[in-house]
Coordinates of C-alpha atoms (C1' of nucleotides) in Angstrom, one line a residue:
Chain A
M30 CA 8.2 19.7 12.1
S31 CA 4.8 20.0 14.0
D32 CA 2.3 16.9 14.0
K33 CA 0.0 19.2 12.0
S34 CA 2.4 19.5 9.0
A35 CA 3.6 16.1 9.5
A36 CA -0.1 14.8 9.1
R37 CA -0.1 16.0 5.3
I38 CA 0.7 12.9 3.2
T39 CA 2.2 13.1 -0.3
P40 CA 0.8 10.3 -2.5
R41 CA 3.3 11.4 -5.2
S42 CA 6.5 11.3 -3.2
E43 CA 8.9 9.3 -4.1
D44 CA 9.6 8.4 -0.3
Y45 CA 6.5 6.3 -0.1
S46 CA 7.2 5.1 3.2
R47 CA 6.9 8.5 4.8
W48 CA 3.6 8.6 3.2
Y49 CA 2.4 5.3 4.9
L50 CA 3.9 6.3 8.2
D51 CA 2.2 9.4 8.2
V52 CA -1.3 7.6 7.2
I53 CA -0.6 4.9 9.8
R54 CA 0.1 7.5 12.9
Q55 CA -2.7 9.6 12.1
G56 CA -5.1 7.3 10.6
D57 CA -4.5 4.2 13.4
L58 CA -4.1 2.1 10.2
A59 CA -1.0 -0.2 10.9
E60 CA 2.6 0.2 12.1
P61 CA 5.6 -1.9 11.5
A62 CA 6.1 -4.7 14.0
E63 CA 8.9 -4.5 16.6
V64 CA 9.4 -8.2 16.9
V65 CA 10.1 -9.5 13.6
K66 CA 11.9 -7.1 11.1
G67 CA 9.6 -6.5 8.2
S68 CA 6.5 -8.1 9.8
M69 CA 3.3 -6.2 10.1
V70 CA 0.7 -5.2 12.5
I71 CA -2.6 -4.4 11.3
K72 CA -4.7 -2.2 13.7
P73 CA -8.5 -2.4 13.8
H74 CA -9.1 0.0 11.3
G75 CA -6.9 -1.4 8.7
F76 CA -8.1 -4.7 9.5
A77 CA -11.7 -4.0 8.9
I78 CA -10.7 -2.9 5.6
W79 CA -9.2 -6.5 5.1
E80 CA -12.2 -8.5 6.4
K81 CA -14.3 -6.3 3.8
I82 CA -11.7 -7.4 1.1
Q83 CA -12.2 -11.1 2.1
R84 CA -15.9 -11.1 2.2
G85 CA -16.4 -9.5 -1.2
L86 CA -13.6 -12.1 -2.9
D87 CA -15.0 -15.0 -1.0
D88 CA -18.5 -14.4 -2.3
M89 CA -17.0 -14.2 -5.8
F90 CA -15.1 -17.5 -5.3
K91 CA -18.0 -19.5 -4.0
E92 CA -20.1 -18.2 -6.9
T93 CA -17.6 -20.0 -9.2
G94 CA -17.9 -23.4 -7.3
H95 CA -14.6 -22.8 -5.1
Q96 CA -14.6 -24.2 -1.4
N97 CA -12.5 -23.2 1.2
A98 CA -9.9 -25.3 3.1
Y99 CA -7.0 -25.1 5.2
F100 CA -3.8 -26.6 5.2
P101 CA -0.9 -26.8 7.6
L102 CA 1.4 -23.7 8.1
L103 CA 4.5 -25.8 8.6
I104 CA 5.5 -27.9 5.4
P105 CA 8.4 -30.6 5.6
E106 CA 11.6 -29.6 3.9
S107 CA 11.5 -32.3 1.7
F108 CA 8.1 -31.3 0.1
I109 CA 10.4 -28.1 -1.1
K110 CA 13.1 -30.3 -2.2
K111 CA 10.7 -32.5 -4.2
E112 CA 9.3 -29.5 -6.0
A113 CA 12.9 -28.1 -6.7
E114 CA 13.6 -31.3 -8.8
H115 CA 10.8 -30.6 -11.1
V116 CA 10.8 -26.8 -11.0
D117 CA 13.5 -24.7 -12.6
G118 CA 14.5 -21.3 -11.3
F119 CA 13.4 -22.0 -7.8
S120 CA 15.0 -19.5 -5.3
P121 CA 13.4 -19.7 -2.0
E122 CA 13.6 -17.2 0.7
L123 CA 12.3 -19.4 3.3
A124 CA 12.2 -19.3 7.4
V125 CA 13.1 -22.8 8.5
V126 CA 12.0 -24.3 11.9
T127 CA 14.6 -26.8 13.2
H128 CA 13.7 -27.1 16.7
A129 CA 10.7 -28.0 18.8
G130 CA 9.7 -29.8 21.9
G131 CA 13.4 -28.9 23.2
K132 CA 15.1 -31.1 20.5
E133 CA 16.6 -30.7 17.2
L134 CA 14.1 -32.0 14.7
E135 CA 15.2 -34.7 12.3
E136 CA 13.5 -33.2 9.3
P137 CA 13.3 -29.2 9.3
Y138 CA 9.8 -27.8 8.6
V139 CA 9.5 -24.8 6.3
I140 CA 7.0 -22.2 7.5
R141 CA 5.0 -22.0 4.2
P142 CA 5.8 -19.3 1.6
T143 CA 3.0 -20.6 -0.5
S144 CA 1.2 -23.6 -0.4
E145 CA 1.5 -25.5 -3.7
T146 CA 3.5 -28.4 -2.3
I147 CA 1.4 -29.3 0.7
I148 CA -1.8 -28.9 -1.1
G149 CA -0.1 -30.9 -4.0
H150 CA 0.4 -33.4 -1.5
F151 CA -3.1 -33.8 -0.4
F152 CA -4.2 -33.6 -3.8
Q153 CA -2.5 -36.6 -4.5
R154 CA -4.7 -38.4 -2.0
W155 CA -7.9 -37.0 -2.6
I156 CA -7.8 -37.4 -6.4
E157 CA -8.3 -40.6 -8.3
S158 CA -10.7 -40.5 -10.9
Y159 CA -11.9 -37.8 -13.6
R160 CA -14.8 -37.8 -11.6
D161 CA -13.0 -35.9 -8.8
L162 CA -12.1 -33.3 -11.1
P163 CA -12.4 -30.2 -11.3
L164 CA -11.2 -30.0 -7.7
L165 CA -11.4 -26.1 -6.6
I166 CA -10.0 -25.3 -3.5
N167 CA -9.1 -21.9 -1.9
Q168 CA -7.4 -21.1 1.5
W169 CA -7.3 -17.9 3.6
A170 CA -3.7 -18.2 5.3
N171 CA -0.7 -16.2 6.5
V172 CA 2.6 -16.8 4.6
M173 CA 5.9 -15.9 5.2
R174 CA 8.8 -15.1 2.6
W175 CA 12.1 -14.0 4.1
E176 CA 12.8 -11.1 1.5
L177 CA 16.2 -9.3 1.8
R178 CA 14.0 -6.1 1.6
T179 CA 10.6 -5.5 3.1
R180 CA 8.2 -2.8 2.1
M181 CA 5.3 -1.8 4.1
F182 CA 2.3 -3.2 3.0
L183 CA 3.5 -4.2 -0.5
R184 CA 6.2 -6.8 0.6
T185 CA 6.0 -7.7 4.1
S186 CA 7.8 -11.0 5.4
E187 CA 4.8 -12.3 6.8
F188 CA 1.6 -11.4 5.0
L189 CA -2.3 -12.6 4.9
W190 CA -3.6 -13.7 1.4
Q191 CA -6.0 -16.1 -0.3
E192 CA -4.5 -18.7 -2.7
G193 CA -6.7 -20.9 -4.7
H194 CA -5.3 -24.2 -5.7
T195 CA -7.3 -26.0 -8.4
A196 CA -6.8 -29.3 -10.5
H197 CA -8.5 -30.3 -13.9
A198 CA -8.4 -33.0 -16.2
S199 CA -7.3 -31.3 -19.1
H200 CA -5.0 -28.2 -20.0
E201 CA -8.1 -26.4 -21.8
E202 CA -10.2 -26.4 -18.7
A203 CA -7.0 -25.3 -16.2
K204 CA -6.4 -22.5 -18.7
E205 CA -10.0 -21.6 -18.4
E206 CA -9.8 -21.4 -14.8
V207 CA -6.7 -19.2 -14.7
Q208 CA -8.7 -16.5 -17.1
R209 CA -11.7 -17.0 -15.0
M210 CA -9.8 -15.9 -11.7
L211 CA -7.9 -13.2 -13.4
R212 CA -11.1 -11.8 -14.4
I213 CA -12.6 -11.7 -10.9
Y214 CA -9.6 -10.2 -9.5
A215 CA -9.7 -7.4 -12.1
E216 CA -13.6 -7.1 -11.4
F217 CA -13.0 -6.9 -7.7
A218 CA -10.1 -4.3 -8.0
E219 CA -12.3 -2.2 -10.4
D220 CA -15.6 -2.5 -8.8
W221 CA -14.9 -2.9 -5.2
M222 CA -11.6 -0.9 -4.8
A223 CA -12.0 1.7 -7.5
M224 CA -8.7 0.4 -8.8
P225 CA -8.4 0.5 -12.6
V226 CA -6.0 -2.4 -13.5
V227 CA -4.3 -4.0 -16.6
C228 CA -4.9 -7.6 -17.2
G229 CA -2.0 -9.3 -19.0
E230 CA 0.4 -12.2 -19.3
K231 CA 3.9 -12.1 -17.7
T232 CA 7.1 -12.3 -19.6
A233 CA 9.2 -15.6 -19.1
S234 CA 11.3 -13.6 -16.9
E235 CA 8.6 -12.2 -14.7
R236 CA 6.8 -15.7 -14.5
F237 CA 6.1 -17.7 -11.2
A238 CA 8.7 -20.5 -11.0
G239 CA 7.2 -23.7 -12.1
A240 CA 4.4 -22.1 -14.1
L241 CA 3.7 -22.2 -17.8
E242 CA 2.1 -18.9 -17.9
T243 CA 1.5 -16.0 -15.2
Y244 CA -1.1 -13.6 -15.5
S245 CA -1.6 -10.5 -13.3
I246 CA -3.5 -7.5 -12.5
E247 CA -1.2 -4.4 -12.8
A248 CA -2.4 -1.3 -11.0
M249 CA -1.1 2.4 -11.4
M250 CA -0.3 4.2 -8.1
Q251 CA -0.5 8.3 -8.0
D252 CA 3.5 8.2 -8.8
G253 CA 3.2 6.4 -12.0
K254 CA 4.7 3.2 -10.7
A255 CA 2.7 0.0 -11.4
L256 CA 1.6 -2.3 -8.6
Q257 CA 1.1 -6.0 -9.1
A258 CA -2.2 -6.7 -7.4
G259 CA -3.1 -10.2 -8.1
T260 CA -1.9 -13.1 -10.2
S261 CA -3.1 -16.2 -11.8
H262 CA -0.8 -19.0 -12.9
D263 CA -1.1 -22.1 -15.3
L264 CA 1.1 -24.5 -13.5
G265 CA 0.5 -27.3 -16.3
Q266 CA 1.4 -30.5 -15.0
N267 CA 4.6 -29.5 -13.3
F268 CA 3.4 -29.9 -9.6
G269 CA 1.2 -32.9 -10.6
K270 CA 4.5 -34.8 -11.6
A271 CA 6.4 -33.6 -8.6
F272 CA 3.8 -34.8 -6.2
D273 CA 2.3 -37.6 -8.5
V274 CA -0.9 -36.3 -8.4
T275 CA -2.6 -38.5 -11.2
F276 CA -6.2 -39.3 -12.3
Q277 CA -7.8 -42.1 -14.4
N278 CA -9.5 -40.7 -17.4
E279 CA -12.6 -42.0 -19.0
K280 CA -10.5 -44.4 -21.2
G281 CA -9.1 -45.8 -17.9
E282 CA -5.6 -44.1 -18.6
S283 CA -3.5 -42.6 -15.7
E284 CA -2.8 -38.9 -16.5
Y285 CA -1.4 -36.2 -14.5
V286 CA -3.7 -33.3 -13.1
W287 CA -3.4 -29.9 -14.7
Q288 CA -3.4 -27.2 -12.0
T289 CA -3.7 -23.6 -11.5
S290 CA -3.1 -21.4 -8.6
W291 CA -4.0 -17.7 -8.1
G292 CA -3.8 -15.3 -5.3
V293 CA -4.1 -11.8 -3.6
S294 CA -2.8 -10.5 -0.5
T295 CA -2.8 -7.6 1.9
R296 CA -0.8 -5.7 -0.6
L297 CA -4.1 -5.2 -1.9
I298 CA -4.6 -2.4 1.3
G299 CA -1.2 -1.0 0.1
G300 CA -2.5 -0.4 -3.4
L301 CA -6.0 1.0 -1.9
I302 CA -3.9 3.6 -0.2
M303 CA -1.8 4.5 -2.9
T304 CA -4.4 4.7 -5.4
H305 CA -6.9 6.9 -3.7
S306 CA -5.5 8.6 -0.8
D307 CA -4.8 12.5 -0.9
D308 CA -2.9 14.9 1.2
N309 CA -5.8 14.9 3.9
G310 CA -5.2 11.1 4.5
L311 CA -7.0 8.0 3.3
V312 CA -10.0 8.0 0.9
L313 CA -11.9 4.6 0.8
P314 CA -14.4 3.4 -1.6
P315 CA -17.6 3.0 0.1
K316 CA -17.6 -0.8 -0.7
L317 CA -14.5 -1.3 1.5
A318 CA -14.9 1.5 4.2
P319 CA -15.5 0.0 7.4
I320 CA -17.7 3.0 8.4
H321 CA -19.6 4.7 5.5
V322 CA -20.8 7.7 7.8
A323 CA -19.6 9.6 10.9
I324 CA -22.3 11.5 12.7
I325 CA -20.8 14.5 14.7
P326 CA -23.3 15.9 17.4
I327 CA -22.5 19.4 18.0
L328 CA -23.1 20.2 21.5
A329 CA -23.3 23.8 22.4
K330 CA -23.2 24.9 26.2
N331 CA -26.8 25.9 26.5
C332 CA -28.6 23.4 24.6
D333 CA -30.5 20.0 24.9
E334 CA -27.7 17.5 24.7
N335 CA -29.8 14.5 24.8
Q336 CA -32.1 15.7 22.3
I337 CA -29.2 15.9 20.0
L338 CA -27.4 12.7 20.9
S339 CA -30.8 10.8 20.5
A340 CA -31.4 12.7 17.3
C341 CA -27.9 11.2 16.0
D342 CA -28.7 7.6 17.5
N343 CA -31.8 7.5 15.7
I344 CA -30.2 8.6 12.3
A345 CA -27.4 6.1 12.9
A346 CA -29.8 3.5 13.6
D347 CA -32.0 4.5 10.4
L348 CA -28.9 4.4 8.2
K349 CA -28.2 0.7 9.6
K350 CA -31.5 -0.4 8.7
A351 CA -30.7 0.7 5.1
G352 CA -27.3 -1.3 5.0
I353 CA -25.1 1.8 5.8
N354 CA -22.6 1.6 8.3
A355 CA -22.8 4.8 10.4
V356 CA -21.4 5.4 13.8
C357 CA -22.2 8.6 16.1
D358 CA -19.0 9.9 17.5
K359 CA -19.9 11.0 21.1
R360 CA -16.2 11.6 22.3
D361 CA -15.3 14.3 24.3
Y362 CA -13.4 16.3 21.4
K363 CA -14.2 19.3 19.5
P364 CA -16.0 18.9 16.4
G365 CA -13.1 20.4 14.3
Y366 CA -11.0 17.5 15.9
K367 CA -13.2 14.7 15.1
Y368 CA -13.7 16.1 11.2
F369 CA -10.0 15.5 10.6
E370 CA -9.8 12.5 12.3
W371 CA -12.6 10.6 10.3
E372 CA -11.3 12.3 7.1
Q373 CA -7.7 11.0 7.6
K374 CA -9.4 7.4 8.2
G375 CA -11.1 7.9 4.9
T376 CA -14.7 7.8 5.8
P377 CA -16.8 8.8 2.7
M378 CA -19.6 10.8 4.6
R379 CA -19.8 13.1 7.3
L380 CA -23.1 14.1 8.9
E381 CA -23.2 17.0 11.6
I382 CA -26.1 17.4 13.6
G383 CA -26.5 20.3 15.8
P384 CA -29.5 22.5 17.3
R385 CA -29.8 24.5 14.1
D386 CA -30.3 21.4 12.2
L387 CA -32.8 19.7 14.3
E388 CA -35.0 23.0 14.3
K389 CA -34.9 22.9 10.5
N390 CA -35.3 19.2 10.1
Q391 CA -31.8 18.7 8.4
A392 CA -28.5 17.4 8.6
M393 CA -25.0 19.2 7.3
M394 CA -23.3 16.7 5.0
K395 CA -19.8 16.7 3.7
G396 CA -18.2 14.1 1.4
R397 CA -14.6 13.2 1.8
L398 CA -13.7 14.8 -1.5
D399 CA -16.0 17.8 -1.1
S400 CA -14.6 21.2 -0.1
E401 CA -18.0 22.5 1.1
K402 CA -20.6 21.4 3.3
N403 CA -24.3 21.0 2.3
S404 CA -27.4 20.7 4.0
L405 CA -29.6 17.5 3.6
S406 CA -33.2 17.1 4.6
M407 CA -33.9 14.4 7.0
D408 CA -36.8 13.3 5.3
G409 CA -35.6 10.5 3.1
L410 CA -32.0 10.8 4.5
A411 CA -31.3 6.9 4.2
Q412 CA -31.9 7.2 0.4
H413 CA -29.8 10.2 -0.2
V414 CA -26.9 8.8 1.5
E415 CA -27.1 5.7 -0.4
T416 CA -27.4 7.5 -3.6
Y417 CA -24.2 9.7 -2.5
L418 CA -22.3 6.5 -1.7
A419 CA -23.1 4.8 -5.0
N420 CA -21.8 8.1 -6.7
F421 CA -18.9 8.2 -4.6
Q422 CA -17.8 4.7 -5.6
T423 CA -18.2 5.4 -9.2
E424 CA -16.4 9.0 -8.9
L425 CA -13.4 7.5 -7.1
F426 CA -12.9 4.7 -9.9
E427 CA -13.4 7.3 -12.7
R428 CA -10.9 9.5 -10.7
A429 CA -8.4 6.8 -10.6
K430 CA -8.9 6.0 -14.5
Q431 CA -8.5 9.6 -15.4
R432 CA -5.4 9.9 -13.7
R433 CA -4.0 6.5 -15.1
Q434 CA -5.2 7.8 -18.7
E435 CA -3.0 11.0 -18.0
A436 CA 0.1 9.0 -17.1
T437 CA -0.1 6.7 -20.0
L438 CA 1.2 6.9 -23.3
E439 CA 2.5 5.1 -26.5
V440 CA 6.2 5.3 -27.3
D441 CA 8.0 4.2 -30.3
S442 CA 11.5 5.4 -30.2
Y443 CA 13.9 4.3 -27.4
E444 CA 15.2 7.7 -27.0
D445 CA 11.8 8.8 -26.0
F446 CA 11.3 6.0 -23.8
K447 CA 14.5 6.8 -21.9
E448 CA 13.2 10.2 -21.6
V449 CA 9.9 9.1 -20.0
F450 CA 11.4 7.2 -17.3
A451 CA 14.4 9.6 -16.6
G452 CA 15.1 9.8 -12.8
Q453 CA 12.4 8.6 -10.4
N454 CA 9.7 9.3 -13.2
S455 CA 7.4 6.4 -14.1
R456 CA 4.3 6.1 -16.5
F457 CA 2.4 3.2 -18.4
V458 CA 4.2 3.1 -21.4
Y459 CA 3.0 1.1 -24.3
A460 CA 5.7 0.3 -26.6
H461 CA 6.8 -2.4 -29.3
W462 CA 9.1 -5.3 -28.0
N463 CA 10.8 -8.1 -29.7
G464 CA 9.9 -10.3 -27.4
A465 CA 13.6 -11.3 -26.5
A466 CA 14.7 -11.9 -22.7
E467 CA 17.9 -9.7 -23.7
T468 CA 16.1 -6.8 -24.9
E469 CA 13.8 -7.0 -21.8
A470 CA 16.9 -7.0 -19.6
Q471 CA 18.7 -4.2 -21.5
I472 CA 15.9 -2.2 -21.0
K473 CA 15.5 -2.9 -17.2
E474 CA 19.1 -2.2 -16.9
E475 CA 19.1 1.2 -18.5
T476 CA 15.9 2.6 -17.6
K477 CA 14.6 0.8 -14.6
A478 CA 11.4 -0.1 -16.2
T479 CA 10.0 -3.2 -16.6
I480 CA 7.6 -5.3 -18.7
R481 CA 4.5 -5.4 -16.6
C482 CA 2.6 -7.4 -18.7
I483 CA 1.5 -8.2 -22.2
P484 CA -2.0 -6.9 -22.2
L485 CA -4.7 -8.9 -23.0
D486 CA -7.5 -6.3 -24.0
I487 CA -5.7 -3.9 -26.2
D488 CA -5.6 -3.8 -30.0
K489 CA -3.4 -6.3 -31.3
E490 CA -1.6 -3.8 -33.6
P491 CA 1.7 -5.1 -35.0
G492 CA 4.9 -2.8 -35.1
K493 CA 8.6 -2.8 -34.7
C494 CA 10.7 -3.1 -31.7
M495 CA 11.8 0.2 -30.5
I496 CA 15.5 -1.1 -29.8
S497 CA 16.1 -3.7 -32.5
G498 CA 13.5 -2.8 -34.9
E499 CA 12.5 -6.4 -35.3
P500 CA 8.7 -7.3 -35.8
S501 CA 6.4 -7.2 -32.8
K502 CA 2.9 -8.4 -32.6
Q503 CA 1.5 -6.1 -30.3
R504 CA 2.7 -3.3 -27.8
V505 CA 3.5 -4.4 -24.3
L506 CA 3.1 -2.6 -21.1
F507 CA 6.2 -1.2 -19.3
A508 CA 6.6 0.9 -16.1
K509 CA 8.6 0.9 -13.2
S510 CA 7.2 -1.1 -10.3
Y511 CA 7.0 -1.6 -6.4
Chain B
rC237 C1' 25.7 -7.9 0.7
rG238 C1' 27.1 -2.6 -1.3
rG239 C1' 25.8 3.0 -1.2
rG240 C1' 23.3 6.9 1.8
rG241 C1' 20.6 8.6 6.0
rC242 C1' 19.2 8.2 11.1
rG243 C1' 19.0 6.3 16.5
rU244 C1' 17.5 12.2 22.2
rA245 C1' 9.6 11.7 26.3
rG246 C1' 3.9 8.2 23.1
rC247 C1' 4.8 10.9 18.2
rG248 C1' 7.8 14.3 15.2
rC249 C1' 12.2 17.0 16.0
rA250 C1' 16.7 20.6 17.9
rG251 C1' 20.8 20.3 20.6
rU252 C1' 26.6 17.1 18.4
rC253 C1' 30.4 20.3 14.1
rU254 C1' 33.2 23.9 18.5
rG255 C1' 32.5 18.8 25.4
rG256 C1' 30.7 22.5 30.5
rU257 C1' 24.1 25.3 34.4
rU258 C1' 19.0 21.0 36.4
rA259 C1' 18.8 18.2 28.3
rG260 C1' 15.2 21.6 25.2
rC261 C1' 10.9 22.4 21.6
rG262 C1' 6.1 21.3 19.1
rC263 C1' 2.1 17.8 19.1
rA264 C1' -0.1 14.2 22.3
rC265 C1' -1.5 13.0 27.4
rU266 C1' -3.4 14.5 32.9
rU267 C1' -6.1 18.0 36.0
rG268 C1' -9.4 22.3 36.4
rA269 C1' -11.9 26.6 34.3
rC270 C1' -14.0 28.8 29.8
rU271 C1' -15.3 26.7 25.5
rG272 C1' -17.9 23.6 21.5
rG273 C1' -20.8 24.3 13.2
rG274 C1' -13.2 22.8 10.6
rG275 C1' -7.5 20.5 14.3
rG276 C1' -9.9 26.0 21.1
rU277 C1' -7.9 29.2 25.1
rC278 C1' -5.6 29.9 29.7
rA279 C1' -3.4 28.1 34.1
rA280 C1' -1.0 23.8 36.5
rG281 C1' 1.2 18.9 35.9
rG282 C1' 3.3 14.1 34.4
rG283 C1' 6.5 11.6 31.4
rG284 C1' 14.2 10.7 29.4
rC285 C1' 19.5 5.3 31.6
rC286 C1' 20.1 10.8 24.8
rG287 C1' 19.8 2.6 21.3
rG288 C1' 23.8 -0.4 24.0
rA289 C1' 29.1 -1.3 25.7
rG290 C1' 33.8 0.2 26.5
rG291 C1' 37.3 4.2 26.2
rU292 C1' 39.1 9.5 26.5
rU293 C1' 38.3 14.0 30.2
rC294 C1' 37.8 17.5 36.2
rA295 C1' 33.4 17.1 33.0
rA296 C1' 30.3 13.3 27.5
rA297 C1' 23.8 13.5 24.0
rU298 C1' 28.6 16.1 22.3
rC299 C1' 34.9 13.2 21.0
rC300 C1' 37.1 7.8 20.0
rU301 C1' 36.3 2.5 19.4
rC302 C1' 32.8 -1.4 19.0
rU303 C1' 28.1 -3.1 18.7
rC304 C1' 22.4 -3.0 18.0
rG305 C1' 18.5 -1.4 15.5
rC306 C1' 15.6 1.6 11.9
rC307 C1' 14.6 4.1 6.8
rC308 C1' 15.9 5.1 1.7
rC309 C1' 18.5 3.5 -3.1
rG310 C1' 20.4 -1.2 -5.1
rA311 C1' 21.0 -6.7 -5.2
rC312 C1' 16.6 -9.8 -4.4
rC313 C1' 11.5 -10.7 -4.8
rA314 C1' 6.7 -18.3 -5.7

RNA sequence: CGGGGCGUAGCGCAGUCUGGUUAGCGCACUUGACUGGGGGUCAAGGGGCCGGAGGUUCAAAUCCUCUCGCCCCGACCA
């Protein structure tokens, strides 16, 4: 296969890794690390996307009163055991440090798979009174989970994430926090990533071990499979009990705190790729694109190179003043080569500036999803670009919603249900379910589809379970998932 | 840990069944010239312990044994 044809990516492909590898090789996004199986390398372009995600979310967290902090990478094994005594269904895939300083350690350390335990440990010291609550902490960090099977971006053994950990004086307040953060994730996914999501509650079998309730945002990838893109947990008093995190309430009584935790990870990058990309490469929403506009100078043999290059520089500078990140690509490659490269990187807009354009006081413009080029006057260029980018952001979201809608259906008979999920097929299917874990397991066994969530925002229309015929309060969301 | 596929140049691959010139091809890379508005052309180059170890043979990328690693499907998934 030639490199050119290998560059074609197929978002609907069943072999999703092929798609990533192509994007990665061509688009310089990332590649699997050679050092540790299943760990990841994020090259600069990919990391710039992550930095934008971080910045966007961080602002939202701070607006809602959260503070960033940092906790240790290594957690004493006893902390994990302490948790296990209180938390049922604990099944760790942990990497453990047993040696340091050339000696075997008395007590091994676990590389954090998540930080509930060590943060619980510090909460216990920090919280004494109801006046110390709520305590709203967020951490940006790396974590490690020794999963049996890794998948690029979606389940790497080491990954970057943010984990919020909060402690509250009442269950009501903790529950509000869980919903608040779920909605912040949904807002971020839709407004920034242009990735429509379904907000809902997880069933008991999909719940975070130790949580009373787990909520998630579920996005649909282009192959119809679901991606859990963020979670928000109501931890109740489970961790408070495990780590003895108590406070004195207004009546002077000692109570365990009510905790929540919530997180999103570099998996979002995977979601972004699999939501928008097409056969020409990545497609990035302007709010997350590291570079908004690639300016390509067109240099002919007998033209004034300096004039063209300085015109390009001026335009880049003007756009930057308007908050648009533009770069002038002065590398010694043919223009066509540069066009393809910037498209593969997902850059929303390209401007070409050559001798003919300078004469006419214009630039040739092409959007990432356009099939044709258009001329754009230099007068008020920044304004035009700004408007274009805003529309592009909206269009990506609408496109993704449209795609999801076309792949979403309500199903009432199990026969039809099985038909929808035959082979590798996946859709978003809303169907009635009797609420029993056995039914859920049977469906998973027979169709590979799982209950992604019990959606919060749909009509609570009662019905009958498609398998048992027993009553159901509302439809739940089924899909195959990553 | 099961089932399937695969390790040959930076990347993607052919060659393996049927052992036999100096191990090939595309892309990428280097140099030069002409070029330059959608992946340029021509010319000349550089780059390989054919994943590793052992065996069979006059002869191994190719056959045999072992081993290491990767990918997909499953199990698993705080």
